[in-house]
Short mmCIF file of C-alpha atoms in Angstrom, two decimals:
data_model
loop_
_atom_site.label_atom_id
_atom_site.label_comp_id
_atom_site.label_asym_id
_atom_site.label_seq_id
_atom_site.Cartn_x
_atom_site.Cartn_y
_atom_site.Cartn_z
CA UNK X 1482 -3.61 -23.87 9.54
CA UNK X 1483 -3.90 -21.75 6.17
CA UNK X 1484 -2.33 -23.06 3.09
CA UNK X 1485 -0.90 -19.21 2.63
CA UNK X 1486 0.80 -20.41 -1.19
CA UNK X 1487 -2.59 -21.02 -2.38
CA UNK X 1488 -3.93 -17.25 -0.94
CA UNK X 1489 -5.22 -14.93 -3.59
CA UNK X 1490 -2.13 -12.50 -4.63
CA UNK X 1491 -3.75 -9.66 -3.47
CA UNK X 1492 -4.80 -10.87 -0.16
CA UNK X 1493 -1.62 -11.60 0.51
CA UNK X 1494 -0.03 -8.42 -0.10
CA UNK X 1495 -2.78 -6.48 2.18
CA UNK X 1496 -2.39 -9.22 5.20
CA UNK X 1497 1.90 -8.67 5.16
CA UNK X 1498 0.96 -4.90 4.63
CA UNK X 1499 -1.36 -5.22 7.57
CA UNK X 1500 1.83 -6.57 9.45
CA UNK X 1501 3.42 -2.57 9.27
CA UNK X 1502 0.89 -1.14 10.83
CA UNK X 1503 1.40 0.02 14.21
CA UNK X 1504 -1.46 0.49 17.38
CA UNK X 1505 -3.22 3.93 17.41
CA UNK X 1506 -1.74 4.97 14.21
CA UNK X 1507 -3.32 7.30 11.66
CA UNK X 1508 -3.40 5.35 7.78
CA UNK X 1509 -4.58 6.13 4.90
CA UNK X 1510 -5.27 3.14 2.01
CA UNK X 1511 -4.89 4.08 -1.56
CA UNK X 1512 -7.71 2.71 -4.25
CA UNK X 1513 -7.28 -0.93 -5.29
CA UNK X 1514 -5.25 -3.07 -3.13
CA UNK X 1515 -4.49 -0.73 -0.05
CA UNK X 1516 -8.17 -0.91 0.60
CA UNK X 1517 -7.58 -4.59 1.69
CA UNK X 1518 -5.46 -4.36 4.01
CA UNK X 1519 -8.13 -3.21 7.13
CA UNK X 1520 -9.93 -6.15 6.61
CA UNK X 1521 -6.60 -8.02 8.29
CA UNK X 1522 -6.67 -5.49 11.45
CA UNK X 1523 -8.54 -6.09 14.31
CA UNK X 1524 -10.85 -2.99 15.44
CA UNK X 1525 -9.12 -3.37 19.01
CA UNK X 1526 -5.45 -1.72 17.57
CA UNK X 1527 -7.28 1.62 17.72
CA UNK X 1528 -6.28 2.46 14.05
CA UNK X 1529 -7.75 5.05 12.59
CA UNK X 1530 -7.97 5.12 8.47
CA UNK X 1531 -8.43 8.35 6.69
CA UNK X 1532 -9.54 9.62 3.49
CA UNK X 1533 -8.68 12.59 1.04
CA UNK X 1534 -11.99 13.75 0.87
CA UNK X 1535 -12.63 14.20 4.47
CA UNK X 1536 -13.35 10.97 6.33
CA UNK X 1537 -10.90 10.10 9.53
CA UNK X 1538 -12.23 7.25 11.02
CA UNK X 1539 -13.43 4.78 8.46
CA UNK X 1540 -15.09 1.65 8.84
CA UNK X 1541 -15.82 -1.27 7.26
CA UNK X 1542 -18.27 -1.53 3.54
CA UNK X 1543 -21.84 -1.30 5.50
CA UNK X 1544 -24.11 -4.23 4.49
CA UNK X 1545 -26.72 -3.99 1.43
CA UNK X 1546 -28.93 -1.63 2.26
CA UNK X 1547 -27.09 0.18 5.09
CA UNK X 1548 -25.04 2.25 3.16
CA UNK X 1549 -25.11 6.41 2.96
CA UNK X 1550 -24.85 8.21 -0.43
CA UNK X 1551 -22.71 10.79 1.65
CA UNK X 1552 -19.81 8.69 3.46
CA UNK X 1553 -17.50 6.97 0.86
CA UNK X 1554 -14.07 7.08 0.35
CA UNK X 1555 -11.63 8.92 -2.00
CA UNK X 1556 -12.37 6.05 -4.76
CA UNK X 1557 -16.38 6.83 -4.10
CA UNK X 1558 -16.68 3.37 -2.92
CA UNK X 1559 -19.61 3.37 0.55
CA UNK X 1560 -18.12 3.40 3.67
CA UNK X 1561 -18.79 3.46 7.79
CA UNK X 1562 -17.64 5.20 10.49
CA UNK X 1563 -16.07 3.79 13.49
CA UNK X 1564 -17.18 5.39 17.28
CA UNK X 1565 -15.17 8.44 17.36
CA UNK X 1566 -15.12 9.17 13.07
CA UNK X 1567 -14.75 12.94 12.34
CA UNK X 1568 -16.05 14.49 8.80
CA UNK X 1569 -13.82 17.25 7.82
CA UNK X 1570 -13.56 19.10 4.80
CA UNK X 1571 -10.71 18.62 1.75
CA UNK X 1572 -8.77 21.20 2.67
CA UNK X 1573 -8.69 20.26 6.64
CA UNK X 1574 -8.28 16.81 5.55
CA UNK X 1575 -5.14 17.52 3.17
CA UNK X 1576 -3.77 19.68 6.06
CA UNK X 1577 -3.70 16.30 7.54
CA UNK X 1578 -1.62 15.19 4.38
CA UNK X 1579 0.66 18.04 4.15
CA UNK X 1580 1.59 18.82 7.88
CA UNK X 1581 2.97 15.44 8.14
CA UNK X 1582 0.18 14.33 10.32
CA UNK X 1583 -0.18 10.92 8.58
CA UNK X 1584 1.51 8.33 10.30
CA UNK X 1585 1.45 5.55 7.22
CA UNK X 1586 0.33 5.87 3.61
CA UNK X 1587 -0.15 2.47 1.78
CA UNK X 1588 -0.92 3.30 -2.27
CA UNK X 1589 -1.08 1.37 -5.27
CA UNK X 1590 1.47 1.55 -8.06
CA UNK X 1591 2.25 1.35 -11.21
CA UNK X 1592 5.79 1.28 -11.32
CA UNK X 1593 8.89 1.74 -8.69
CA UNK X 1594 12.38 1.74 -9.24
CA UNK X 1595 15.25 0.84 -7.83
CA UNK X 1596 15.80 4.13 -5.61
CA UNK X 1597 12.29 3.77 -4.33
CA UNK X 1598 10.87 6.08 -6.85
CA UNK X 1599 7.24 5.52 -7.20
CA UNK X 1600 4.90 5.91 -10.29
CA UNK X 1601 1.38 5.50 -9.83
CA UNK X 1602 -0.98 8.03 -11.09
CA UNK X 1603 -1.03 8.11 -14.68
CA UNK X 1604 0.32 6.20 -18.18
CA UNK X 1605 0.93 8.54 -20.92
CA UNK X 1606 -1.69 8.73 -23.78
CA UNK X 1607 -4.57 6.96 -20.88
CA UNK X 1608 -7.19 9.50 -20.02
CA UNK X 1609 -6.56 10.18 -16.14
CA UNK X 1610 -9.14 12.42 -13.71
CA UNK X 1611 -6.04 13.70 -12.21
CA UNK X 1612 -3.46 12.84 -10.05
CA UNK X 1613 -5.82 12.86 -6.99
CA UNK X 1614 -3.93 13.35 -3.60
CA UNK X 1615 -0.58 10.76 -4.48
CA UNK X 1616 1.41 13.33 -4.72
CA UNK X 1617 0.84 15.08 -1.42
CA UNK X 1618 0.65 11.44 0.25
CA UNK X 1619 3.77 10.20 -0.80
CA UNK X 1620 5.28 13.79 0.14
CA UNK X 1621 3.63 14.06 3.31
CA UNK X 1622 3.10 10.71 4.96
CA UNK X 1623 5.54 9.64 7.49
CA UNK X 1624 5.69 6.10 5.89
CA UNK X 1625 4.93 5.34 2.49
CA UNK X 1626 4.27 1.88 1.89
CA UNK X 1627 3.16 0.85 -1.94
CA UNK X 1628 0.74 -2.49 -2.37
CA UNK X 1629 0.75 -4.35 -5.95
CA UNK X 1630 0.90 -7.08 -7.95
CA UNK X 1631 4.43 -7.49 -8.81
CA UNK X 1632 4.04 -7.78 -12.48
CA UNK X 1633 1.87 -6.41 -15.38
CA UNK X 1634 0.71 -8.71 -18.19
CA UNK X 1635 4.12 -10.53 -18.00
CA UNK X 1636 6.70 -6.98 -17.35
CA UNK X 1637 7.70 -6.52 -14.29
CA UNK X 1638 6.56 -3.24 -12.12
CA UNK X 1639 9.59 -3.22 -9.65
CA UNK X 1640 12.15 -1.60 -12.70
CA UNK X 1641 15.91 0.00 -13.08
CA UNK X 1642 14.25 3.50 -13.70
CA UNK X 1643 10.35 4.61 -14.05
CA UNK X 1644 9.51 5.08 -17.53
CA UNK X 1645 5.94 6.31 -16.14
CA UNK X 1646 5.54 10.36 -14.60
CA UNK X 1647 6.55 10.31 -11.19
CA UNK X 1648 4.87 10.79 -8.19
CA UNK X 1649 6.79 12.59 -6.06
CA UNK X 1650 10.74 12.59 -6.00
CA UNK X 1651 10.41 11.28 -2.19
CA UNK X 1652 11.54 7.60 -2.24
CA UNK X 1653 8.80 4.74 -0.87
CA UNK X 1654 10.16 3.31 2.51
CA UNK X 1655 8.57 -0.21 1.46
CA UNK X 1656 7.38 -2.42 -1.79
CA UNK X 1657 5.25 -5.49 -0.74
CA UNK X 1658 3.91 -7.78 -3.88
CA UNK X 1659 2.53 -11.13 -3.64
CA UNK X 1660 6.06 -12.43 -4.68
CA UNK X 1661 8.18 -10.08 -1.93
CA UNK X 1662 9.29 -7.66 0.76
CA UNK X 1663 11.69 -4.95 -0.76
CA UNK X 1664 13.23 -2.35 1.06
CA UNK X 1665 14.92 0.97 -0.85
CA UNK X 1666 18.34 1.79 0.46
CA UNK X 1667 21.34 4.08 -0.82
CA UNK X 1668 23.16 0.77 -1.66
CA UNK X 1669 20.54 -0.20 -3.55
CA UNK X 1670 17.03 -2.31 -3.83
CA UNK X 1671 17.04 -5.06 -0.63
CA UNK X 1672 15.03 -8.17 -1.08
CA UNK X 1673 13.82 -8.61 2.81
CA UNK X 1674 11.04 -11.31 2.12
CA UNK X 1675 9.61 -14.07 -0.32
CA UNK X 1676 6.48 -14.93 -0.81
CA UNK X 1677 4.62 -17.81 0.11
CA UNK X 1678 6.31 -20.70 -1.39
CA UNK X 1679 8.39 -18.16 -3.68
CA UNK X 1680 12.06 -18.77 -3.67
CA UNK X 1681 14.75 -16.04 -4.51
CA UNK X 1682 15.71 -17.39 -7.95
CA UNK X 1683 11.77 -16.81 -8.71
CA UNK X 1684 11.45 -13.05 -7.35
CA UNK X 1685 14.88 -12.02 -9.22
CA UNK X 1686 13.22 -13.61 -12.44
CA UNK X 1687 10.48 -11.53 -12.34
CA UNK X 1688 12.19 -8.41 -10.94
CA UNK X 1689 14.25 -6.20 -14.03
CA UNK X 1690 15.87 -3.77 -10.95
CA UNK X 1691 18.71 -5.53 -9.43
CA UNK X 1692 18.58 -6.62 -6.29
CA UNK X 1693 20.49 -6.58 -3.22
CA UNK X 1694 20.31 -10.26 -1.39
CA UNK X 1695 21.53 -11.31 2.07
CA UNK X 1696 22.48 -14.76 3.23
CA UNK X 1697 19.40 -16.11 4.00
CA UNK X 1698 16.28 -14.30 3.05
CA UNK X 1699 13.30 -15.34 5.03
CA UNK X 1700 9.74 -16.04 3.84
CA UNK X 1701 6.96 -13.35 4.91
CA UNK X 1702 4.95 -15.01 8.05
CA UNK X 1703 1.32 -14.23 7.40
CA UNK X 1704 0.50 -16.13 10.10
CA UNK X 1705 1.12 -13.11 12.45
CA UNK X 1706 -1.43 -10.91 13.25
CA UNK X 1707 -0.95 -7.25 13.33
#
């Protein structure tokens, strides 16, 4: 059996993000961490991962040598195409996005706050390409689930308020860091899960957003397969 405490942080945010995903469902992974996450899902759940720039259908990274110049993802990082892949263009593709035709959106972050407010695509006085498609995902997706490390060079990313530009005044329906499950609520921020080995006292020491805490708050069972 796994020793799941001794897991790399980010693997085990993409294998309990792996967990939400549903059969036959239509996802698309952010850059960074989200990108993980098919690598826990077996090819037989029918789940179909798209891109912004066009790809629905992705695969896994090809092997050296097998990869095409003209099928990456959004990041520009070489992809491949499952039996079944369509190429579409942007604007067909963010049709996708904006019709609500996306059944789960896992991104990256940079910050969220307590209400479920996410910020993720820029930090003020950083050059930034652009805010990419974040805002339409987090708009249009009918989940949003954000994927991070819970804390940045000691300061904690799960805060009262974002200080950073928002994304899109929608509210995230889930948080998952290596140290937690969180869950935004109109009573407030719910801590659902702990990490492997984590206990409660740890995650509220390294969370600065209050959190709402039940009884008994189990730890996340990565042991499950989605």
């Amino acid at each position: 059996m796994r020793d799941f405490e001794t897991m790399d942080p980010k693997e085990i945010i993409a294998r309990r993000v792996s967990l939400e995903i549903r059969p036959k469902s239509l996802v698309n992974l952010g850059i960074g961490i989200p990108t993980l996450v098919s690598d826990h899902l077996d090819e037989s759940l029918g789940v179909f991962f798209q891109a912004e720039n066009g790809v629905v259908g992705m695969g896994h990274r090809p092997p050296e040598g097998m990869t095409d110049r003209h099928l990456t993802d959004a990041g520009g990082t070489f992809v491949s195409a499952v039996p079944g892949a369509s190429i579409i263009d942007s604007a067909f593709s963010f049709g996708l996005i904006r019709g609500g035709h996306l059944d789960l959106t896992v991104l990256g972050g940079l910050q969220v706050d307590a209400k479920g407010h996410l910020a993720n695509w820029m930090i003020p006085g950083k050059f930034v390409p652009g805010m990419g498609g974040a805002m339409d995902l987090v708009t249009g997706a009918k989940k949003v689930i954000v994927a991070m490390i819970h804390s940045a060079k000691g300061t904690s990313k799960i805060v009262p308020e974002c200080t950073l530009p928002v994304t899109s005044q929608r509210c995230v329906d889930l948080i998952v860091t290596e140290l937690a499950v969180m869950q935004p609520r109109e009573d407030g921020l719910h801590l659902l899960e702990t990490g492997p080995g984590v206990t409660v006292e740890q995650v509220v020491a390294a969370t600065d957003a209050e959190l709402v805490i039940g009884d008994d708050v189990p730890e996340m069972d990565l042991s499950r397969t989605g």
